[in-house]
XYZ file of C-alpha atoms in Angstrom:
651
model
C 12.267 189.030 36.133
C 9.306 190.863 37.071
C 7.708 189.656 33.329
C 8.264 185.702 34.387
C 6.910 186.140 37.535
C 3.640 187.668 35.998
C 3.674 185.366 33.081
C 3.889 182.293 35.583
C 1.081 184.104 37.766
C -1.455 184.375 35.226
C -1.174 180.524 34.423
C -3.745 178.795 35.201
C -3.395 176.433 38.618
C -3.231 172.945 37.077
C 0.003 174.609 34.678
C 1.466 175.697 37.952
C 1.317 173.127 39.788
C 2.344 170.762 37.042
C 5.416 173.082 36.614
C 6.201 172.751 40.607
C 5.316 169.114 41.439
C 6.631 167.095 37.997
C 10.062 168.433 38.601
C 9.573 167.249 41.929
C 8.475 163.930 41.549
C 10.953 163.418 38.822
C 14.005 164.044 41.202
C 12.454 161.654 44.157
C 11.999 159.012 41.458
C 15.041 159.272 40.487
C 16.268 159.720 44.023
C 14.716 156.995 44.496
C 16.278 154.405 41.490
C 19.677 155.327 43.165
C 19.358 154.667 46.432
C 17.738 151.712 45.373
C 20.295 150.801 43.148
C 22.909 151.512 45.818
C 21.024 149.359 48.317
C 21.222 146.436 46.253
C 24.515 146.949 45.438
C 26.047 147.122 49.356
C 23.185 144.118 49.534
C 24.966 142.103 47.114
C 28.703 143.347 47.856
C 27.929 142.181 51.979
C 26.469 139.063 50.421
C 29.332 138.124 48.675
C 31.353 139.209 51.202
C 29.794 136.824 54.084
C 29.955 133.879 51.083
C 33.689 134.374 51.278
C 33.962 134.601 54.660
C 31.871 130.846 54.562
C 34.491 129.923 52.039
C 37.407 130.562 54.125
C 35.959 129.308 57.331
C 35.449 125.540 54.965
C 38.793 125.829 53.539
C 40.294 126.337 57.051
C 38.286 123.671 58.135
C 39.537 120.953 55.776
C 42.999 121.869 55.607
C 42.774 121.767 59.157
C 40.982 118.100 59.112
C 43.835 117.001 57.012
C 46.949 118.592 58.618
C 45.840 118.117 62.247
C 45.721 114.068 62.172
C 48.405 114.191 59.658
C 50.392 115.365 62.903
C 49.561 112.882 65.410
C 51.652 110.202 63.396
C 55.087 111.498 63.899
C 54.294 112.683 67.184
C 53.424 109.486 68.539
C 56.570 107.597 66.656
C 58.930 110.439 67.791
C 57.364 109.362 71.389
C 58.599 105.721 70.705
C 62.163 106.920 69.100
C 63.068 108.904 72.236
C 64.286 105.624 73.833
C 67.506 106.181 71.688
C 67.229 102.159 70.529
C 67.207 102.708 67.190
C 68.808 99.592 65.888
C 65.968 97.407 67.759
C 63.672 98.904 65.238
C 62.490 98.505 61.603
C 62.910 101.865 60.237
C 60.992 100.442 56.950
C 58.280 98.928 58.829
C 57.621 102.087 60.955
C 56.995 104.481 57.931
C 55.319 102.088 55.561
C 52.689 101.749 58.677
C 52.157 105.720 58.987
C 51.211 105.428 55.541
C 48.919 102.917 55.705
C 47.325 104.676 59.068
C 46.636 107.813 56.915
C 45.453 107.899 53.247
C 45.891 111.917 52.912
C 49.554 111.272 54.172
C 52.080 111.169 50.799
C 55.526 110.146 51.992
C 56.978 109.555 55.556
C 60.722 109.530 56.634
C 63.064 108.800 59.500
C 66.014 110.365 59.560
C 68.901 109.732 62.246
C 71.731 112.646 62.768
C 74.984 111.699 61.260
C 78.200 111.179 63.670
C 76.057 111.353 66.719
C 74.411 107.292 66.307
C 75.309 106.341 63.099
C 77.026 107.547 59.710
C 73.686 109.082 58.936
C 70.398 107.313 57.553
C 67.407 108.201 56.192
C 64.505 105.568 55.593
C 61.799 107.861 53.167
C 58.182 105.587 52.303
C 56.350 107.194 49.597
C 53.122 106.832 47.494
C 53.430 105.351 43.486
C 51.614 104.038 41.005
C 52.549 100.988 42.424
C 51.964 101.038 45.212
C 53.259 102.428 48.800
C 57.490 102.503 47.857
C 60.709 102.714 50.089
C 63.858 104.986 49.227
C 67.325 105.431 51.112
C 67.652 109.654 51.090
C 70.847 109.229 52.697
C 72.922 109.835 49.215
C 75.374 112.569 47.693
C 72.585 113.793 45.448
C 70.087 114.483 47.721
C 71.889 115.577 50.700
C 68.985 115.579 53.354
C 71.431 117.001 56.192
C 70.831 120.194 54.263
C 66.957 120.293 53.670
C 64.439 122.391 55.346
C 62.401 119.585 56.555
C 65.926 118.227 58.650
C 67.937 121.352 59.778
C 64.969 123.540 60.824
C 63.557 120.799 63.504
C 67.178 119.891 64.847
C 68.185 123.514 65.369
C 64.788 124.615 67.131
C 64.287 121.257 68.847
C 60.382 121.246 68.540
C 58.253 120.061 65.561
C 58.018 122.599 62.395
C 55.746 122.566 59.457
C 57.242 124.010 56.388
C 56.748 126.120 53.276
C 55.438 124.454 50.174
C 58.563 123.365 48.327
C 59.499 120.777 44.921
C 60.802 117.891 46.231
C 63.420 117.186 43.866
C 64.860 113.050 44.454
C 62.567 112.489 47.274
C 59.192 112.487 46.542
C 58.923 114.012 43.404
C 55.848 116.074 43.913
C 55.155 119.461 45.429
C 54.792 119.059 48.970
C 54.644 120.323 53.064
C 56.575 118.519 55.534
C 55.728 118.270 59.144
C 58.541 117.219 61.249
C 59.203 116.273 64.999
C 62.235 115.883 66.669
C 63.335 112.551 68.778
C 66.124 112.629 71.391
C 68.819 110.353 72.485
C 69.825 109.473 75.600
C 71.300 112.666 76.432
C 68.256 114.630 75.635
C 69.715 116.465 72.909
C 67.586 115.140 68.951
C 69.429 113.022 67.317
C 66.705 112.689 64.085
C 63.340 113.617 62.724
C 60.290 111.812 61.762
C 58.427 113.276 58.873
C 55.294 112.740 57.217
C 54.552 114.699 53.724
C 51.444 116.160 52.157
C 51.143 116.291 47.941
C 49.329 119.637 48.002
C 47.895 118.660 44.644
C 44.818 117.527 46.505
C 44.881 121.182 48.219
C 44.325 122.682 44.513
C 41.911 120.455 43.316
C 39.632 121.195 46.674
C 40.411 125.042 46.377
C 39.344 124.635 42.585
C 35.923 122.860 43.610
C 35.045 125.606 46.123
C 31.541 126.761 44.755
C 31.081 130.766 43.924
C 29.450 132.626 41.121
C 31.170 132.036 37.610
C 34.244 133.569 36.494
C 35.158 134.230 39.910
C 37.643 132.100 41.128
C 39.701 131.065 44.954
C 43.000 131.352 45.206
C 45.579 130.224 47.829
C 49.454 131.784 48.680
C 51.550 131.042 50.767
C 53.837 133.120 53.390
C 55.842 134.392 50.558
C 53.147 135.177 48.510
C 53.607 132.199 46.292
C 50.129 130.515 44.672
C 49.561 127.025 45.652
C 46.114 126.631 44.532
C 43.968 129.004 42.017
C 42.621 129.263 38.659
C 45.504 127.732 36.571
C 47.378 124.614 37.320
C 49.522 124.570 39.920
C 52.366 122.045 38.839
C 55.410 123.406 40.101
C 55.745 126.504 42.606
C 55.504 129.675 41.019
C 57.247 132.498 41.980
C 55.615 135.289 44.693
C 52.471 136.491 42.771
C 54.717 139.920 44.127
C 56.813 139.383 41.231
C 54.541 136.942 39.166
C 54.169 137.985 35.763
C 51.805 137.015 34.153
C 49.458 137.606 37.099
C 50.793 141.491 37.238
C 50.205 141.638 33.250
C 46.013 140.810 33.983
C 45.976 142.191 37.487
C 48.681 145.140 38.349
C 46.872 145.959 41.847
C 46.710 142.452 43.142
C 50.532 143.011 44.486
C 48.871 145.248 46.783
C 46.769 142.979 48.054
C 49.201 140.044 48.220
C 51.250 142.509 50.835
C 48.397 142.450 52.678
C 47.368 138.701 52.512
C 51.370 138.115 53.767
C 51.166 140.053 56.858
C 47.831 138.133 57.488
C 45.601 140.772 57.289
C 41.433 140.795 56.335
C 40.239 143.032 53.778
C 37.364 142.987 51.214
C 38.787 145.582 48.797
C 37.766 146.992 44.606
C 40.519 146.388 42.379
C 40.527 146.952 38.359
C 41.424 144.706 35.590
C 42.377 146.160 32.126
C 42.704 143.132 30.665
C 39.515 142.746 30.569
C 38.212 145.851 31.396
C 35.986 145.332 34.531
C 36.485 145.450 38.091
C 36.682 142.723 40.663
C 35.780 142.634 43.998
C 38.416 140.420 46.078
C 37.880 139.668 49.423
C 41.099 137.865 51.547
C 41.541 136.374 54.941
C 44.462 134.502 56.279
C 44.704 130.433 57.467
C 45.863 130.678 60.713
C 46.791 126.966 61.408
C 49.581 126.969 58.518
C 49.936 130.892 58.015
C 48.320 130.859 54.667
C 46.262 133.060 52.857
C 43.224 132.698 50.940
C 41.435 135.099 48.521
C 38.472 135.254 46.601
C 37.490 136.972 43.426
C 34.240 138.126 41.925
C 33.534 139.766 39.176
C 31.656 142.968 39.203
C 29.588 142.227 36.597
C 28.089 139.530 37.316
C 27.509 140.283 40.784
C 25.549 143.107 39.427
C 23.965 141.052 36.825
C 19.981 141.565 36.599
C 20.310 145.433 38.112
C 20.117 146.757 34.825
C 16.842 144.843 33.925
C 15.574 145.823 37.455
C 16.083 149.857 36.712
C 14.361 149.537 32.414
C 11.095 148.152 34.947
C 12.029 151.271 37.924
C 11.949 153.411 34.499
C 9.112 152.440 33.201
C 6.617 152.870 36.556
C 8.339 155.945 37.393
C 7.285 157.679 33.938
C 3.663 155.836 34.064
C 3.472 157.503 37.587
C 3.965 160.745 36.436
C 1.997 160.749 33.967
C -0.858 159.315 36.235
C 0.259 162.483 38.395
C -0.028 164.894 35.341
C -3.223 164.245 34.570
C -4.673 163.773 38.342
C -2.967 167.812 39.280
C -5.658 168.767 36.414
C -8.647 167.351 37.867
C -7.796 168.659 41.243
C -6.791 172.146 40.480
C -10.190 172.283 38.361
C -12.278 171.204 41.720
C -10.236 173.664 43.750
C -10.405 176.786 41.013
C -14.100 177.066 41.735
C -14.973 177.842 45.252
C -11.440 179.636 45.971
C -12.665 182.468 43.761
C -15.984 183.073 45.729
C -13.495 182.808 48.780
C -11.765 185.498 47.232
C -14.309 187.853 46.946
C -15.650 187.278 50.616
C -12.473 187.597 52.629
C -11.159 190.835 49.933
C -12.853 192.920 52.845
C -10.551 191.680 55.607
C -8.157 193.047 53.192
C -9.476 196.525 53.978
C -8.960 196.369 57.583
C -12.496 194.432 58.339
C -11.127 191.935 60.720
C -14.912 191.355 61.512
C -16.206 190.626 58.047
C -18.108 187.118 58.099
C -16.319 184.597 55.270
C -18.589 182.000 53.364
C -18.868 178.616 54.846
C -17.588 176.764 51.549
C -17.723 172.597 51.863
C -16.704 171.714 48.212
C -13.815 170.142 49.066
C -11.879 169.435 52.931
C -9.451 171.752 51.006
C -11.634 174.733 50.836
C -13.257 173.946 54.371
C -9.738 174.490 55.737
C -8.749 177.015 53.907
C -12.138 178.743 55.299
C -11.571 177.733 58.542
C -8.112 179.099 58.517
C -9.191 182.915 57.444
C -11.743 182.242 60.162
C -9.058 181.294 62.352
C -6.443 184.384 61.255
C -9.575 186.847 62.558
C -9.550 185.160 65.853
C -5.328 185.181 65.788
C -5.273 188.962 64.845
C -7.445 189.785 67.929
C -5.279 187.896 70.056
C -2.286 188.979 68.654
C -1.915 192.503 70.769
C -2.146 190.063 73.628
C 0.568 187.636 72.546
C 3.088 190.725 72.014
C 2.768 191.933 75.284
C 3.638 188.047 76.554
C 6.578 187.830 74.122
C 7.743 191.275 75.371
C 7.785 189.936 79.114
C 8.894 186.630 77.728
C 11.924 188.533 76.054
C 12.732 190.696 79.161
C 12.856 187.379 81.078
C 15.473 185.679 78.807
C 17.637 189.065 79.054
C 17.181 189.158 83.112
C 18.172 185.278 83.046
C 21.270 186.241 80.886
C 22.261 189.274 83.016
C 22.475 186.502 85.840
C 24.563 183.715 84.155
C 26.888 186.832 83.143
C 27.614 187.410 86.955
C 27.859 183.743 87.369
C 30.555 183.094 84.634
C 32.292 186.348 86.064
C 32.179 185.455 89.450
C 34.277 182.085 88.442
C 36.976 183.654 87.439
C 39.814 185.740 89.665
C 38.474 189.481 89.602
C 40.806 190.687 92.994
C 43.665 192.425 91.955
C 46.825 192.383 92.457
C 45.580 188.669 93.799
C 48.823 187.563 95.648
C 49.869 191.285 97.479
C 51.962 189.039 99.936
C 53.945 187.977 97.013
C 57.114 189.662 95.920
C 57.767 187.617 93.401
C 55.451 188.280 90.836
C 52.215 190.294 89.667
C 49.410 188.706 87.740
C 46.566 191.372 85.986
C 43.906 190.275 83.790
C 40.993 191.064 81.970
C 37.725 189.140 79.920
C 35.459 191.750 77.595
C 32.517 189.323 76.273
C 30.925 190.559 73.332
C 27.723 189.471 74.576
C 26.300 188.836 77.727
C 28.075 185.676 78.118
C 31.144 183.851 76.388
C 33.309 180.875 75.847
C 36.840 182.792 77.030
C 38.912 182.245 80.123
C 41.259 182.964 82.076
C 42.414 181.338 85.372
C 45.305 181.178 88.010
C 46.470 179.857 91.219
C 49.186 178.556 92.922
C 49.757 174.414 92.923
C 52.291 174.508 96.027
C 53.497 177.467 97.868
C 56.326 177.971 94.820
C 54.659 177.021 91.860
C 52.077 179.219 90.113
C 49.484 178.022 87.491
C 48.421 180.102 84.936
C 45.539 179.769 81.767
C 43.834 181.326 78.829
C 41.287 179.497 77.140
C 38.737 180.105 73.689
C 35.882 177.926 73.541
C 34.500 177.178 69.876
C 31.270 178.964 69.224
C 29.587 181.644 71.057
C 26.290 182.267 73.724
C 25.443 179.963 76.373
C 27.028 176.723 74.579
C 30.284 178.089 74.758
C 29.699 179.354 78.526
C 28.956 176.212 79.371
C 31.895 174.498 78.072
C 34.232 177.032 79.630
C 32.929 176.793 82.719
C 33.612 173.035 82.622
C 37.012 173.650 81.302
C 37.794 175.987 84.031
C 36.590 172.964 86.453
C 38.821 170.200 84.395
C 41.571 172.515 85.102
C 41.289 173.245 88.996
C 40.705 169.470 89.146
C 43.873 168.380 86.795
C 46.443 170.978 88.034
C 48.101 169.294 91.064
C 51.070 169.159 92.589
C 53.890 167.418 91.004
C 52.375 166.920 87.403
C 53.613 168.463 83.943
C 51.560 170.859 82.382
C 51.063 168.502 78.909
C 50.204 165.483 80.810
C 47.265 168.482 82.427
C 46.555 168.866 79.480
C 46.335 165.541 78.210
C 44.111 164.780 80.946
C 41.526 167.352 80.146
C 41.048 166.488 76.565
C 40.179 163.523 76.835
C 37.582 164.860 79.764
C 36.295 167.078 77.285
C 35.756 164.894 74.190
C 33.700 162.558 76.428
C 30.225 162.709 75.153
C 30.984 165.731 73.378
C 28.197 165.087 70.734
C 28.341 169.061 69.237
C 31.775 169.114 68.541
C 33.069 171.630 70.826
C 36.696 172.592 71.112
C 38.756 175.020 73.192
C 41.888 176.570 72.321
C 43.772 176.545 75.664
C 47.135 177.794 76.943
C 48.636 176.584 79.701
C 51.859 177.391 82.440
C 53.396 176.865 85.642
C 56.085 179.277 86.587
C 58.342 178.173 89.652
C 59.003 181.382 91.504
C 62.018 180.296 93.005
C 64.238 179.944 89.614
C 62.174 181.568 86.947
C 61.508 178.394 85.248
C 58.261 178.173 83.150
C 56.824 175.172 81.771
C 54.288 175.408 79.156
C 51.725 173.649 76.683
C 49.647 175.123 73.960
C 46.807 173.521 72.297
C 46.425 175.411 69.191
C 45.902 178.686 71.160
C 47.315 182.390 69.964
C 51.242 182.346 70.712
C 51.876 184.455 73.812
C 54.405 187.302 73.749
C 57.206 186.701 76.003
C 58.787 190.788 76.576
C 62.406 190.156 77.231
C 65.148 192.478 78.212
C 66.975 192.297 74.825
C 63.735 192.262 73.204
C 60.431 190.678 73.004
C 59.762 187.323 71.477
C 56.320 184.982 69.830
C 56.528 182.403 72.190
C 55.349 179.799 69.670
C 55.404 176.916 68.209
C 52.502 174.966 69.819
C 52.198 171.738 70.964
C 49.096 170.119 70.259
C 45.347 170.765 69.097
C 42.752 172.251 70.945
C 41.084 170.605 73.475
C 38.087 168.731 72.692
C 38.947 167.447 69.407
C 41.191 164.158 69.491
C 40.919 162.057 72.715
C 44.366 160.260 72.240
C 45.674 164.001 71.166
C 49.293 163.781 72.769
C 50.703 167.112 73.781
C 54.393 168.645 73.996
C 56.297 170.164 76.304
C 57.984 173.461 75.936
C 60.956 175.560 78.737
C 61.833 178.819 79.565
C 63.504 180.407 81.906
C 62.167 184.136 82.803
C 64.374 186.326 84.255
C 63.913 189.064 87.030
C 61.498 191.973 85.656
C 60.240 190.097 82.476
C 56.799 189.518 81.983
C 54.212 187.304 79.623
C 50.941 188.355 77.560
C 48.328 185.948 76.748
C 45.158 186.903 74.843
C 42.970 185.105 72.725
C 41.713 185.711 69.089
C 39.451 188.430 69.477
C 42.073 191.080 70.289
C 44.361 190.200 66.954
C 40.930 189.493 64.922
C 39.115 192.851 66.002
C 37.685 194.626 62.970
C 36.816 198.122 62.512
C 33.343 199.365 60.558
C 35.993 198.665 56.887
C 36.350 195.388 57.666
C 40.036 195.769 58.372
C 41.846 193.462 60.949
C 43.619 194.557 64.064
C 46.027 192.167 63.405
C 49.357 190.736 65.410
C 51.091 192.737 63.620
C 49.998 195.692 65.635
C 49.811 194.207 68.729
C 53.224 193.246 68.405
C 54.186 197.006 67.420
C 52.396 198.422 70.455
C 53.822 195.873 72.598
C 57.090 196.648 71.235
C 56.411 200.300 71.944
C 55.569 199.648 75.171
C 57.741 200.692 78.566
C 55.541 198.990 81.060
C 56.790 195.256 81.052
C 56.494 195.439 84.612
C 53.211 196.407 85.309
C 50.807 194.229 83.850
C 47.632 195.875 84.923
C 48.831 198.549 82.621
C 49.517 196.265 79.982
C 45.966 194.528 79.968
C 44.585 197.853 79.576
C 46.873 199.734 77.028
C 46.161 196.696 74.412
C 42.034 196.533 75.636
C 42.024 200.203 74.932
C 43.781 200.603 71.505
C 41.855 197.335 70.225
C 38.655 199.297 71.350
C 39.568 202.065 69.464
C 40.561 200.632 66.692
C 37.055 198.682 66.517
C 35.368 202.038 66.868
C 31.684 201.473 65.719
C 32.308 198.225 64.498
C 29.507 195.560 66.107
C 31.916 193.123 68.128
C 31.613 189.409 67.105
C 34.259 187.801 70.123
C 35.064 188.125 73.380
C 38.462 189.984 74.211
C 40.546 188.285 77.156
C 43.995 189.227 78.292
C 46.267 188.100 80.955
C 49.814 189.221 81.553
C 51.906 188.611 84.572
C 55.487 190.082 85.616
C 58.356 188.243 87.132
C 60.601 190.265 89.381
C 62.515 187.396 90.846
C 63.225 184.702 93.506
C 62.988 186.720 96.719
C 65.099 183.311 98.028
C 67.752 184.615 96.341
C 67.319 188.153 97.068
C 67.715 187.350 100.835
C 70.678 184.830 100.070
C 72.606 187.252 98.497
C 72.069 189.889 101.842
């Protein structure tokens, strides 16, 4: 090692620098050439994202433009049918005039209810070859009673547009239907009027939408069937769910096509083996007839031209460094000279002369500065006695200031015990050891109504005056939160989302909190992500655990559970927080829960918790030894001894 570093030292200047700044410039060029590469590529992806957006906004558009007026005609004749005087009026006369009204309209019918006016009758006028054609649907074969475009209407009373469908002896082509229901003269529909749509207009527009080549629109309907894309739509295919030979190309599209039937907008990567490339597909629904439409570009030639752009990005970048190259020689030539007579001038500073002149060199601004800084060090090592003694008062200052906002963050918390000497019910003891002058634990407790006692132990994230802070505004959130009548979670609850409010370090508590009821015993609890107290029963002591929630400070729509007891008369609770179970000694070894739960288990003093705070702060001490302390060590226990309600009830 010691051999390299000599080696390299003895190089001349313009090697060493060439050996430190190439490398250098090297990785920002090619730094550079990716970002730049990704750049264009979100650039292109957001571009062709917005052109499908514009391509589904124009689609909706002109299926709209077509569908909407299509509507209007059987709306208006359904007006003119609700008289219930059907035989007054030419049934062939009224649909071959809807179809004259609207050229995008295919076929139009009016159908009357059988046994409710008539025997049934269905008047359908269609397009042909030869012109605009009349048909009598009211036959065995085609049994319009029974089609969508008839029965849904009827049943549901109100106009319906429906699914894409063959139809077979009617108007021969693939179609929609809009129908509206007419009404009698007791109110109740006794037929439809329906005008039809040949959708093969809707896949010759969907076909002429203009993107980049090889990428191609498609359009399904609510059951994921294609009505218009890149092959020929002459009958309806299946669901492109189950569509073969669109899985064989393009496995992942049934993903999408989930996704396109519950209506949803995504812009999402898929890959086709097929041909080996990805495509980019971006999909938005059709509100107005609960369609979907999707478009697909192919990576490649949305990226076509980037590989050109990075042989040029190449090319500078290598001329530029070797521009650079030769440039680090010239300097470090100009720069050799005068920094050896430098040398030799300020060699006596070296030797303790902090008043030795140094040669006013003016070769280069380089060598001026560095002149002017040894100039500058003489005048900064005569100050520098000066500055010590201002750091050193400086320093003391910081440490008085601490001392303080130590007996501020103790004075917040209870330090009077026993705290409640009028009350027979209970004891409460506790106990916070900071590591340092201040710390993020805490403990607090207080009564909510004259039965109902509040109890918490809380770790802030992090250590110093951060984590000070934050307690003390947890401790705040809690006095606040804790009233009368409200569950401990929903306290809890409450506080989080308090404390993730502008929370821009990412600070988090671990917080435990109770309310016993003194009358019955009963203690309701919450723990976000906090060290499982120890409940010390008569039969034997139990981890009351699991917890219900994160810490605080994380999540603001964190929900938190809910968790029962019921203590009985001369049991008792221990909280503490991680730095009594996390303790190390100077071998790195862990106090560990397993001995506190030993020397809790040892322990004959479940009704005096002052006793209890200090037999587990005194073995954790002791067990730490020498060890520097890294956390703060907080403990809280509190005894139940019973209702003294029932005490006097039973007397």
């Amino acid at each position: 090692m010691h051999k390299k570093i000599r080696f390299f030292s003895h190089k001349p200047l313009a090697f060493q620098l060439n050996l430190i700044l190439l490398p250098i410039a090297a990785a920002i060029l090619i730094f550079t050439l990716f970002y730049k590469i990704s750049f264009i590529k979100k650039t292109i992806l957001e571009s062709a994202q917005n052109n499908a957006e514009s391509i589904t906004i124009t689609a909706a558009n002109y299926i709209s433009g077509v569908l909407e007026p299509a509507e209007r005609l059987p709306q208006n004749v359904a007006l003119s049918l609700d008289s219930g005087f059907f035989a007054e009026m030419d049934f062939d006369e009224i649909v071959t005039g809807m179809l004259k009204t609207n050229q995008d309209i295919f076929g139009a019918a009016i159908a009357l209810k059988p046994d409710k006016y008539s025997s049934g009758e269905a008047v359908y006028a269609y397009r042909s070859d030869s012109g605009i054609r009349i048909k009598d649907l009211h036959t065995k074969e085609y049994r319009y009673t029974e089609k969508e475009w008839f029965l849904r209407p009827i049943n549901m009373d109100s106009s319906y547009w429906t699914q894409p469908y063959f139809d077979e002896g009617g108007g021969d082509v693939m179609m929609i239907s809009y129908s509206v229901p007419f009404r009698a003269g007791d109110n109740k529909p006794a037929g439809v009027v329906t005008v039809d749509i040949d959708l093969k207009w809707l896949d010759s527009f969907v076909k002429n939408l203009q993107i980049i080549e090889d990428g191609y629109v498609f359009l399904i309907d609510q059951s994921g069937r294609m009505l218009a894309g890149p092959r020929n739509i002459e009958s309806l295919p299946p669901s492109i769910l189950h569509d073969k030979e669109i899985l064989d190309r393009l496995p992942e599209l049934a993903k999408i096509g989930r996704r396109m039937i519950k209506g949803e907008i995504g812009f999402e990567e898929i890959h086709a083996d097929s041909i080996n490339q990805d495509l980019h597909v971006y999909f938005a629904p059709l509100k107005s007839v609960g369609w979907s439409l999707g478009v697909i570009y192919p990576e490649n030639q949305l990226y076509e031209g980037i590989s050109t752009m990075n042989y040029s990005l190449a090319i500078i970048g290598l001329v530029a460094i070797l521009m650079l190259f030769f440039l680090i020689i010239l300097v470090s030539r100009k720069i050799t000279r005068p920094i050896t007579s430098l040398a030799l001038a300020i060699r006596n500073i070296g030797y303790g002369n902090l008043d030795a002149g140094i040669p006013d060199i003016r070769t280069s601004r380089e060598t001026r500065e560095l002149s002017t800084a040894y100039i500058a060090m003489q005048n900064q090592l005569r100050s520098y006695i000066s500055d010590l003694k201002s750091a050193t008062a400086a320093k003391e200052k910081i440490e008085s200031e601490l001392k303080i906002a130590h007996g501020i963050q103790q004075n917040m918390i209870p330090k009077v015990f026993p705290p409640f000497p009028d009350r027979k019910e209970l004891d409460v003891y506790a106990i916070l050891n900071p590591a340092r002058e201040v710390g993020g634990d805490l403990y607090d407790f207080f009564f909510v109504d004259d039965h109902q006692l509040c109890f918490a132990i809380g770790d802030v994230s992090g250590k110093g005056v951060p984590a000070a802070l934050f307690m003390a505004i947890t401790r705040t959130l809690l006095r606040a939160k804790a009233t009368k009548g409200r569950e401990v979670n929903e306290i809890v609850k409450q506080m989080n989302i308090e404390l993730c409010r502008d929370n821009e370090d990412s600070m988090f508590v671990t917080f435990f909190l109770a309310i016993l009821d003194l009358r019955t015993g009963k203690l309701a609890y919450c723990n976000a992500g906090h060290n499982y107290p120890w409940w010390l029963k008569k039969e034997g002591n139990v981890l009351l655990g699991p917890g219900q929630g994160l810490p605080m400070g994380v999540f603001a729509d964190q929900e938190y559970g809910l968790g029962h007891i019921q203590l009985q008369a001369m049991e008792s609770l221990v909280l503490y927080t991680d730095g009594v179970p996390e303790a190390v000694n100077i071998n790195n070894d862990f106090y560990s829960d397993e001995r506190l739960a030993k020397l809790l288990e040892n322990n004959k003093l479940a009704a005096q918790p002052d006793l209890i705070c200090l037999e587990i702060l005194e073995d954790t001490l002791a067990f730490a030894g020498e060890a520097e302390r890294s956390d703060d060590i907080t403990l809280l226990a509190l005894s139940y001894f019973g209702s003294t309600e029932t005490t006097e009830n039973k007397k």
